[in-house]
mmCIF file of C-alpha atoms in Angstrom:
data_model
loop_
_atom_site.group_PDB
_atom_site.id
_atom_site.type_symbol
_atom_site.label_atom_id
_atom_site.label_comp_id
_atom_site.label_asym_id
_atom_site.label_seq_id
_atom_site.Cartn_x
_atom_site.Cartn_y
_atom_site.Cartn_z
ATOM 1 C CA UNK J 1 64.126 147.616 -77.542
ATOM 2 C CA UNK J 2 60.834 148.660 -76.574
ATOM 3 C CA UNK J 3 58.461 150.908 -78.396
ATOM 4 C CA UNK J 4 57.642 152.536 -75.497
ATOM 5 C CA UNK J 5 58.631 155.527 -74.877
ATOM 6 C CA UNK J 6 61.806 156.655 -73.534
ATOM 7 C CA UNK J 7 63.996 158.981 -72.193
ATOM 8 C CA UNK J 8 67.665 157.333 -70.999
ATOM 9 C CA UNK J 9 69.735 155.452 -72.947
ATOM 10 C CA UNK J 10 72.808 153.084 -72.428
ATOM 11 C CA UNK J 11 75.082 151.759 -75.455
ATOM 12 C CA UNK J 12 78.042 149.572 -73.615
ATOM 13 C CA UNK J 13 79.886 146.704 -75.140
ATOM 14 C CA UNK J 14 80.143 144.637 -71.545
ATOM 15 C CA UNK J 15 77.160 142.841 -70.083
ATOM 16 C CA UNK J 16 78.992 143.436 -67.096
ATOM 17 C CA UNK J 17 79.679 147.090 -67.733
ATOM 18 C CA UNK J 18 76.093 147.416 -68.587
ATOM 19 C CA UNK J 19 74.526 146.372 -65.334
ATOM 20 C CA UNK J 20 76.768 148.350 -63.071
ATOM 21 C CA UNK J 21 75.577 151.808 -64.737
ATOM 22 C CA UNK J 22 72.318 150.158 -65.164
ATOM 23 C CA UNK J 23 71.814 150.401 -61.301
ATOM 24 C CA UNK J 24 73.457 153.534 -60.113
ATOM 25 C CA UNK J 25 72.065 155.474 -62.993
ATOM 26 C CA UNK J 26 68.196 153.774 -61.914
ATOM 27 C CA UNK J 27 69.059 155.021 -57.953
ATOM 28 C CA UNK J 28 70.348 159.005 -59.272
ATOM 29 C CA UNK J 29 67.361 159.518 -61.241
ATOM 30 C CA UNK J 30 64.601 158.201 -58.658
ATOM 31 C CA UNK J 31 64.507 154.649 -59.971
ATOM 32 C CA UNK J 32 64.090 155.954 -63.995
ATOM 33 C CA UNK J 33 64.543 153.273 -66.385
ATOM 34 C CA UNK J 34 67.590 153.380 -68.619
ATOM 35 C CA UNK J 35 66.910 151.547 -72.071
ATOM 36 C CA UNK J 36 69.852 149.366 -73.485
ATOM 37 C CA UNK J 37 70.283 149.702 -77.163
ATOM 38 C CA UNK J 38 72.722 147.449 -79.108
ATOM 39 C CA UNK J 39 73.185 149.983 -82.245
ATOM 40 C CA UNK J 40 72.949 153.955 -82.258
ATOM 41 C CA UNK J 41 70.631 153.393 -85.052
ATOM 42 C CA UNK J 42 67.874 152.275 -82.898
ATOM 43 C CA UNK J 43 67.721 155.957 -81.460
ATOM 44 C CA UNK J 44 67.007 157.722 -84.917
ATOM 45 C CA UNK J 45 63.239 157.319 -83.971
ATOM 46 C CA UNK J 46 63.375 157.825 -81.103
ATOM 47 C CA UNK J 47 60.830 160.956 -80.023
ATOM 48 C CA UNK J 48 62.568 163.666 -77.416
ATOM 49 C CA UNK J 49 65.901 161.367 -76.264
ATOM 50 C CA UNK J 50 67.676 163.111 -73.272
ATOM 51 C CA UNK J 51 70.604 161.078 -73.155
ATOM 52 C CA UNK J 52 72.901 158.180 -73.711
ATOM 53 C CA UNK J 53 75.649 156.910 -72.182
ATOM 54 C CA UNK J 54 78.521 155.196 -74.704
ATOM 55 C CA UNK J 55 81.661 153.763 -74.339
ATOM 56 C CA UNK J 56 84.692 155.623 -76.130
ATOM 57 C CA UNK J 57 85.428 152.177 -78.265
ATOM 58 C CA UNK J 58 82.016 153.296 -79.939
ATOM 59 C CA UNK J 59 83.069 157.137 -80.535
ATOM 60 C CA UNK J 60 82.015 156.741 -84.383
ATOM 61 C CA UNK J 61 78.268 155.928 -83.107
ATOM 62 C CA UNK J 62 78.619 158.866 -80.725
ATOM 63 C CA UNK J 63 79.432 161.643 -83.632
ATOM 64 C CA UNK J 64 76.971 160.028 -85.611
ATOM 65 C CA UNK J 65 74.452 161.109 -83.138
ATOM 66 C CA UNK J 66 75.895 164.567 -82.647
ATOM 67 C CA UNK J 67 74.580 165.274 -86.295
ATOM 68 C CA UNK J 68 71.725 163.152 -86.290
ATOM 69 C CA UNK J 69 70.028 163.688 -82.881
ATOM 70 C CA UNK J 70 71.182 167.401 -81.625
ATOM 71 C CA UNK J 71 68.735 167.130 -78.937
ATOM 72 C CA UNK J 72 70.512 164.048 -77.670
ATOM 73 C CA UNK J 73 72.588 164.580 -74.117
ATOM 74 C CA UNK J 74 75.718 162.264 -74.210
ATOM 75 C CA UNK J 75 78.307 160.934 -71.765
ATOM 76 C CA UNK J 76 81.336 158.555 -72.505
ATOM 77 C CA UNK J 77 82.733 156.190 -70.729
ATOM 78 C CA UNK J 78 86.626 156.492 -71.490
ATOM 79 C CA UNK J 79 88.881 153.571 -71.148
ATOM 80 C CA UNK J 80 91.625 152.990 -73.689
ATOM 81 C CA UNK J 81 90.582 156.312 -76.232
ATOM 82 C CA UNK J 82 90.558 159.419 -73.583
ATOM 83 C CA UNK J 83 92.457 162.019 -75.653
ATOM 84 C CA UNK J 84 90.349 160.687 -79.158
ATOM 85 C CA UNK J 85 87.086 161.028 -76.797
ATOM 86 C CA UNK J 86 88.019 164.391 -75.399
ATOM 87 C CA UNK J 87 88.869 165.522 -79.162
ATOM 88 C CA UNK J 88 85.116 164.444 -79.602
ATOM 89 C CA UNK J 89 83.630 166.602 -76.580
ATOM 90 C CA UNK J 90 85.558 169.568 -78.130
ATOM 91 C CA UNK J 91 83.790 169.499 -81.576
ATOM 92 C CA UNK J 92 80.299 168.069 -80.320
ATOM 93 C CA UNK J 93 78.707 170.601 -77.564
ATOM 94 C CA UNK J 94 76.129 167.271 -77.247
ATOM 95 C CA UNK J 95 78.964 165.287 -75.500
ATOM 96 C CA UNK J 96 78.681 166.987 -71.738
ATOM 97 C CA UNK J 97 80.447 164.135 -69.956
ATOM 98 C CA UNK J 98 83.767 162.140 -70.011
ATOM 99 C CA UNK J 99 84.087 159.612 -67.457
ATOM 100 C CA UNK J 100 87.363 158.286 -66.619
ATOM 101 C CA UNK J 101 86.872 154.299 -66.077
ATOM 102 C CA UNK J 102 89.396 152.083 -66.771
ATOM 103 C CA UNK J 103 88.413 148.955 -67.256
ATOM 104 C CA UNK J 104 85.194 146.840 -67.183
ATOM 105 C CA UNK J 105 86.444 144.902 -64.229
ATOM 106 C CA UNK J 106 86.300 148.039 -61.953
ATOM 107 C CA UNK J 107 82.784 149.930 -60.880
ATOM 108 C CA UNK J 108 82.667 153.328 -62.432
ATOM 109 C CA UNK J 109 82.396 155.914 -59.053
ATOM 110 C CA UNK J 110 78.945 156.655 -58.198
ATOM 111 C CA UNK J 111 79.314 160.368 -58.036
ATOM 112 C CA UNK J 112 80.672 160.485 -61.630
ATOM 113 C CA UNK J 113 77.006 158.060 -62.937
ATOM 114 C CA UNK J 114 75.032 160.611 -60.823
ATOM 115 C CA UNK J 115 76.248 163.399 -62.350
ATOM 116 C CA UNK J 116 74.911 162.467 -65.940
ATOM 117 C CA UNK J 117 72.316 161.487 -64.225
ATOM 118 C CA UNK J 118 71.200 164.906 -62.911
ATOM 119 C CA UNK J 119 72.423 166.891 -66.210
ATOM 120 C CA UNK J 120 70.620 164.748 -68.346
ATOM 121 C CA UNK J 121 67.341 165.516 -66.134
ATOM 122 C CA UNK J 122 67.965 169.082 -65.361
ATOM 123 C CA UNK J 123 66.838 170.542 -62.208
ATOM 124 C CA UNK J 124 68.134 172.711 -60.824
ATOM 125 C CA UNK J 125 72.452 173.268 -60.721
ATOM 126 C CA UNK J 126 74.929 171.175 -58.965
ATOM 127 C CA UNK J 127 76.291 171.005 -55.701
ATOM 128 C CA UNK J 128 78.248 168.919 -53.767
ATOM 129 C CA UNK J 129 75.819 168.097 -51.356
ATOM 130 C CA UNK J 130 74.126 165.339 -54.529
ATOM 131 C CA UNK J 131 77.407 163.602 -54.656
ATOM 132 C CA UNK J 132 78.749 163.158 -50.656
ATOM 133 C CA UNK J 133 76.306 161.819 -48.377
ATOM 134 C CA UNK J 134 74.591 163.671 -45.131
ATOM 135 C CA UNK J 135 76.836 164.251 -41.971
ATOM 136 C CA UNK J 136 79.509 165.207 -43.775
ATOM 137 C CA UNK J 137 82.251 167.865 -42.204
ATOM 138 C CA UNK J 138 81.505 171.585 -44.356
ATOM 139 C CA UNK J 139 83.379 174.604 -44.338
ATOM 140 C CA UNK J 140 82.547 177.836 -46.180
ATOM 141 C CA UNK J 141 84.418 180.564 -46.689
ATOM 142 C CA UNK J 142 83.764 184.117 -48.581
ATOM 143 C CA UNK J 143 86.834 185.681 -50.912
ATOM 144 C CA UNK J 144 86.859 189.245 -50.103
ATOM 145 C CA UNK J 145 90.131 189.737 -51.002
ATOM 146 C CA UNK J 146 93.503 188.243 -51.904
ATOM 147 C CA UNK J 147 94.878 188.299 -47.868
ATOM 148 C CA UNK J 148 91.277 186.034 -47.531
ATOM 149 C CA UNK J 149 92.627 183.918 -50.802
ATOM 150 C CA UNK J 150 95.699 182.403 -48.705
ATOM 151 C CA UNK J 151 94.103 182.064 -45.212
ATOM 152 C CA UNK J 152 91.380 180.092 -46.914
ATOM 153 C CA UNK J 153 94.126 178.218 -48.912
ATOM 154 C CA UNK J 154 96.520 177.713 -45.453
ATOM 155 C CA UNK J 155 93.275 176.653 -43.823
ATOM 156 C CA UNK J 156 91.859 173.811 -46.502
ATOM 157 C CA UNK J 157 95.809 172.263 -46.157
ATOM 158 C CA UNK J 158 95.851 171.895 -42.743
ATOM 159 C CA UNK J 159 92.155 170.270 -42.657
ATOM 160 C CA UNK J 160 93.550 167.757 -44.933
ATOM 161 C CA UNK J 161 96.921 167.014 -44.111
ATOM 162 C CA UNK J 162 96.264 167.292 -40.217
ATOM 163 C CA UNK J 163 92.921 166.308 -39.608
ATOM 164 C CA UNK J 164 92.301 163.926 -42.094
ATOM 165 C CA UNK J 165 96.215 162.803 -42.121
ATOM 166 C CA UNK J 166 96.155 163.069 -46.248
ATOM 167 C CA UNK J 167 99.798 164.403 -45.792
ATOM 168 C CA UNK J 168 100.546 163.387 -50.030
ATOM 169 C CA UNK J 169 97.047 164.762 -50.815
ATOM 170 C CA UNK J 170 96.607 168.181 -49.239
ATOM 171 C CA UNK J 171 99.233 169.947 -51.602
ATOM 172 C CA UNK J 172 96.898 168.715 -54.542
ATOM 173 C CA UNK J 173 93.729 169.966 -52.528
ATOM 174 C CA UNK J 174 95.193 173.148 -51.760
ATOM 175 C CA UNK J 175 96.181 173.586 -55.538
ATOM 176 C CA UNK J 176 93.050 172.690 -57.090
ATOM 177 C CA UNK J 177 91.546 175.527 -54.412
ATOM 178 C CA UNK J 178 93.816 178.020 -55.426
ATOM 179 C CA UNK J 179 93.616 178.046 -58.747
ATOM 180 C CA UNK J 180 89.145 177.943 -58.534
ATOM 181 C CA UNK J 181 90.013 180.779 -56.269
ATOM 182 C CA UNK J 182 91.807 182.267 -58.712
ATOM 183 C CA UNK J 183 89.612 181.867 -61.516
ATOM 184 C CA UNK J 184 86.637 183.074 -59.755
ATOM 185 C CA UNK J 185 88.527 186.078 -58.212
ATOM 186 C CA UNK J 186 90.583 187.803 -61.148
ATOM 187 C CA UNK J 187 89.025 186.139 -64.069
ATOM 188 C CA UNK J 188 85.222 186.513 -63.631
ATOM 189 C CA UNK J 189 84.664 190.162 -62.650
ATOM 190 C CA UNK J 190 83.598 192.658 -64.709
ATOM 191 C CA UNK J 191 82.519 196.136 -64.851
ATOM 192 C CA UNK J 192 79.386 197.857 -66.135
ATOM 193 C CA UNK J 193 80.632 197.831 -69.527
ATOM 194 C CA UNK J 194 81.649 193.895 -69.750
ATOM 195 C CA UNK J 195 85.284 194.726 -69.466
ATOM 196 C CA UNK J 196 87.549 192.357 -67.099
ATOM 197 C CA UNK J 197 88.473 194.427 -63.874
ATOM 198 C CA UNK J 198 91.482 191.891 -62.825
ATOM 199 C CA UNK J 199 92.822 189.579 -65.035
ATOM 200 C CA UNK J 200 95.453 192.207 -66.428
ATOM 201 C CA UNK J 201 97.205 191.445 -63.163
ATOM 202 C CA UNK J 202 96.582 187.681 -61.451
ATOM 203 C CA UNK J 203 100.146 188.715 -59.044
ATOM 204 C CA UNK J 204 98.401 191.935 -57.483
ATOM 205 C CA UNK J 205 96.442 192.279 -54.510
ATOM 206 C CA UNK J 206 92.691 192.956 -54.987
ATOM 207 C CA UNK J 207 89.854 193.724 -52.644
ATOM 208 C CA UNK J 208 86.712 192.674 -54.364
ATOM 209 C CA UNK J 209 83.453 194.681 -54.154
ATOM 210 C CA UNK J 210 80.607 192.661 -52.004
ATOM 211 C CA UNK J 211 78.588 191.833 -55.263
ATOM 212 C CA UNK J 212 81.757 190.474 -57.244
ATOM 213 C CA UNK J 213 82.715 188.161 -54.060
ATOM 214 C CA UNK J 214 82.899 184.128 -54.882
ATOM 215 C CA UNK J 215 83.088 181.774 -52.053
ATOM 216 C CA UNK J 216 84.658 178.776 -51.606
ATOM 217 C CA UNK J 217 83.060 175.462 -49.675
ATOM 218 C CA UNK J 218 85.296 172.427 -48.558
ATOM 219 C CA UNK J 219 83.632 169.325 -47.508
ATOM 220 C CA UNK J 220 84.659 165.516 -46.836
ATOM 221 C CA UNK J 221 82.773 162.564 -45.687
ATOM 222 C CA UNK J 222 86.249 160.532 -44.908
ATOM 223 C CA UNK J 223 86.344 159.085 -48.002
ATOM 224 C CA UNK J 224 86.196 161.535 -50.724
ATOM 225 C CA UNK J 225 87.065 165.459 -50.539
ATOM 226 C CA UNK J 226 84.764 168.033 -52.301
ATOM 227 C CA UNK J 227 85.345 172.100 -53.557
ATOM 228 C CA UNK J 228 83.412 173.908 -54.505
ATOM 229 C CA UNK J 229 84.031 177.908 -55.983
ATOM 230 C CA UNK J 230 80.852 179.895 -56.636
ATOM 231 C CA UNK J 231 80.885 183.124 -58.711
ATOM 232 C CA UNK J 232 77.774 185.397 -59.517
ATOM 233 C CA UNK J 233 79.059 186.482 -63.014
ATOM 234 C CA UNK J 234 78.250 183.425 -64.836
ATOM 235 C CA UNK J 235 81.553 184.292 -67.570
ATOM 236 C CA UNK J 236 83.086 181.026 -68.146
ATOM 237 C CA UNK J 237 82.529 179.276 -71.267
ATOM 238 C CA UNK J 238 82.608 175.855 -72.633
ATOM 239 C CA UNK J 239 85.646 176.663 -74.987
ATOM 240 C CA UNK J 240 87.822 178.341 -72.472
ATOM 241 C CA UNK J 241 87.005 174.979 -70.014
ATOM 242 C CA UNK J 242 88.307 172.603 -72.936
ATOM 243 C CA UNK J 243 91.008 174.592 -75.043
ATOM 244 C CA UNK J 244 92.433 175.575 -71.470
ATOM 245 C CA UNK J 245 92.409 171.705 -70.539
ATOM 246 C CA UNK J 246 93.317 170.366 -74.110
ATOM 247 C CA UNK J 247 96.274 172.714 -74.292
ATOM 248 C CA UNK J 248 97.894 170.775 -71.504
ATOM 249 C CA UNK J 249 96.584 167.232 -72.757
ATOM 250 C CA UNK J 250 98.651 168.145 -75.967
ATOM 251 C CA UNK J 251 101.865 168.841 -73.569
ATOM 252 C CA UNK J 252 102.773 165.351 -72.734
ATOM 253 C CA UNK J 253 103.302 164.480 -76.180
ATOM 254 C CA UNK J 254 105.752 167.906 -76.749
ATOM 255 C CA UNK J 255 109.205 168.013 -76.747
ATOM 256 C CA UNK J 256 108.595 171.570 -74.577
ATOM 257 C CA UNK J 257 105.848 172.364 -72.399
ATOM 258 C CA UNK J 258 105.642 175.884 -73.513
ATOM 259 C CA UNK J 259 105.351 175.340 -76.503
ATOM 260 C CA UNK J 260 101.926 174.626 -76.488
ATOM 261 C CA UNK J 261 100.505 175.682 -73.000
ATOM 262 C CA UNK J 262 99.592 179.714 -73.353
ATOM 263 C CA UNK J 263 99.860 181.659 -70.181
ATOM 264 C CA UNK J 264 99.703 184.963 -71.737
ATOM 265 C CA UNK J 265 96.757 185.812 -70.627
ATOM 266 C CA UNK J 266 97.419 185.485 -66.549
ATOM 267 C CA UNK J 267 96.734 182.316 -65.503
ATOM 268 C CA UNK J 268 94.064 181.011 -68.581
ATOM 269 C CA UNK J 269 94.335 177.696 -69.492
ATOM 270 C CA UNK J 270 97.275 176.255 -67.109
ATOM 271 C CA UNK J 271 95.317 176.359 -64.602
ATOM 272 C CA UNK J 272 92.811 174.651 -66.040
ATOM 273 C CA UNK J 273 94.716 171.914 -66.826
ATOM 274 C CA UNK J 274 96.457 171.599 -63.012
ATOM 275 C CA UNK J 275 92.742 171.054 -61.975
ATOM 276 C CA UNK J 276 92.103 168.395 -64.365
ATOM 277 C CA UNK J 277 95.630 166.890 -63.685
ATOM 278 C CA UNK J 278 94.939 167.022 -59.914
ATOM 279 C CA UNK J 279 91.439 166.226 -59.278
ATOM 280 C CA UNK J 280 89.607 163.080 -59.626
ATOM 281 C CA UNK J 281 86.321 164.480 -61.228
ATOM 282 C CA UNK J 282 85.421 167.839 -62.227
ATOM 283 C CA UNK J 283 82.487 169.491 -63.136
ATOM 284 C CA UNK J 284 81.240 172.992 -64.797
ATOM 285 C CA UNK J 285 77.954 174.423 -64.130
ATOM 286 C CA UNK J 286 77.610 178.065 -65.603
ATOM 287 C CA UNK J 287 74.317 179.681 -66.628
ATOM 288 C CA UNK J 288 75.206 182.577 -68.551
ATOM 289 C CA UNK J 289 75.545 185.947 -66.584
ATOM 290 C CA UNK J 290 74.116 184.807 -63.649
ATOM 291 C CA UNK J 291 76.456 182.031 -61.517
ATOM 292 C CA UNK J 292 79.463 179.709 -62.203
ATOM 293 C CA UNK J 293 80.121 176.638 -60.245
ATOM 294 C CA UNK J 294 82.989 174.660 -60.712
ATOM 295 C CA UNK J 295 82.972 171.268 -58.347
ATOM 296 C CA UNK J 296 86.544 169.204 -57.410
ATOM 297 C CA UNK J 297 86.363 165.639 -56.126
ATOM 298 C CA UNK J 298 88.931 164.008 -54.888
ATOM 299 C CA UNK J 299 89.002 160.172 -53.999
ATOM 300 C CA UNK J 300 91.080 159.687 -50.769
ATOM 301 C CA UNK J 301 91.599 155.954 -51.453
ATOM 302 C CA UNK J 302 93.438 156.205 -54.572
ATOM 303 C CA UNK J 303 97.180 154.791 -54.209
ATOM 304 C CA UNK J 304 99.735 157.900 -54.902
ATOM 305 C CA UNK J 305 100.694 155.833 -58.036
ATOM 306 C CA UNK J 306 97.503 155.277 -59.450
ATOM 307 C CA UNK J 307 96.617 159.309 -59.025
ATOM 308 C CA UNK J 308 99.867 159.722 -61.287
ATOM 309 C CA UNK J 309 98.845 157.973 -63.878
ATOM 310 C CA UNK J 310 94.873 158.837 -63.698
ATOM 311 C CA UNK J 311 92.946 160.827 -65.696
ATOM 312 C CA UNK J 312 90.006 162.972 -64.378
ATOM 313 C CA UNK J 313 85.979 162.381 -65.332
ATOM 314 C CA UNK J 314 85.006 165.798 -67.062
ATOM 315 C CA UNK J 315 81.033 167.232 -66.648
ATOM 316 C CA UNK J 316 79.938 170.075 -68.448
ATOM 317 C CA UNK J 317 76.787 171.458 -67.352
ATOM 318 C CA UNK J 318 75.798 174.745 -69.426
ATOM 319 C CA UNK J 319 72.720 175.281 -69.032
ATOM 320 C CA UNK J 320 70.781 175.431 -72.287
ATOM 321 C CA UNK J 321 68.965 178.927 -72.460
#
């Protein structure tokens, strides 16, 4: 490796492997240069790393640098080792990014490599807008109140079974929305005093106040199908994100379902997991107290039967105060 200095880092068994990130990674950060490093070692040295991208058969080198290099952003690229490298994300707050890729004979999806890209070089939060290119179709809606909730919900299904004539897709779509509806409706508000207003109750109807109201933004470019839920309380945290989504990971090994997902707290946690199960990619951006984003991709060219038996890409984006 060079002594020069250095900023982005990539730590990939496959030559091949190596030069497909190499590229896309290069384009998302305005031609940056990644560095290729055969050891984790060669980082200790390193002055001011922001981040590396690993594979999950190299999760050993990956905690190392948890404890070693704090400052270090980190992304894995999951093949054969998902629920060891998602057991890693839980206990190192450095690993921000899981991306499903399953094998080195496929190209990882662009959006997924731009994402690390633009959390490992913060500016800014994300939005769909960096991962679907211009001219694509854009709805917005506002959730006032729970009556809004399923017009929006009716309305996002027939856009995608009707119009874009994704009959197999648009009950995932419309799941995935309701449940970031959800979230961002009876979940994130709170009152002057920090106390939840609505999450006693997820089956009532609410009305939400103008400054407690999140919106919801649907967008497609034919080929991939974005959502996007904005809420201005800024409430969810990291843990919730990957207990919630963990809790339903551990399920498919359980003789019962119930026996390890909680839902005694409304909707927490289940519905977590039905957007990971449903979705493609999906990404957290949250700055404390101020604004959570959550962002759901969907690729329309997956086969039914390879959706099954997919797992989604997972970006955390907290931003560091």
């Amino acid at each position: 490796m060079s002594n020069a200095p250095a900023s982005y880092f990539l730590h990939l068994p496959s030559s091949i492997a190596r030069s497909r990130v190499e590229r896309v990674f290069c384009a998302s950060t305005d031609m940056s240069k990644i560095h290729l490093v055969s050891t984790a070692e060669e980082l200790f040295d390193v002055p001011e790393p922001r981040g590396i991208i690993t594979h999950d058969s190299t999760l050993k080198d990956a905690e190392m640098l948890a404890l070693t290099r704090p400052d270090l952003r980190q992304a894995i690229m999951c093949s054969d080792r998902y629920d060891a490298a998602f057991q890693a994300m839980k206990e190192n707050e450095q690993i921000q990014h899981l991306v499903n890729w399953p094998d080195f004979l496929t190209t990882p999806r662009s959006w997924d490599i731009m994402c690390v890209s633009k959390c490992f070089s913060p500016q800014g939060s994300l939005h769909w807008t960096q991962f679907l290119p211009g001219g694509s179709a854009h709805r917005k809606w506002g959730l006032y109140s729970s009556f809004d909730r399923d017009m929006v919900i009716e309305n996002i299904t027939e856009l995608v079974r009707t119009q874009l004539s994704q009959e197999r897709l648009a009950d995932s779509v419309a799941e995935v929305a309701y449940e970031m509806a959800m979230n961002a409706m009876y979940d994130a508000p709170v009152d002057e005093f920090g106390r939840a207003k609505y999450s006693h109750d997820r089956q009532a109807d609410i009305a939400l106040d103008d400054d407690e109201v999140p919106s919801l933004e649907f967008a497609t470019d034919g080929s991939t199908i974005a959502l996007q839920v904005d809420d201005p309380f800024g409430r969810l945290r990291r843990y919730d994100v990957l207990e919630g989504i963990g809790r339903g990971l551990n399920a498919r090994h359980a003789q019962a379902a119930q026996d390890v997902l909680n839902t005694s707290q409304g909707g927490a946690g289940l519905g977590l997991f039905r957007m990971f199960q449903l979705s493609t990619s999906l990404m957290f951006d949250v700055l404390k107290s101020k604004h959570t984003r959550v962002i759901a991709l969907f690729d329309m060219g997956m086969r039914l039967k390879d959706r099954r038996n997919d797992l989604t890409s997972i970006h955390l984006y907290f931003h560091r105060e």
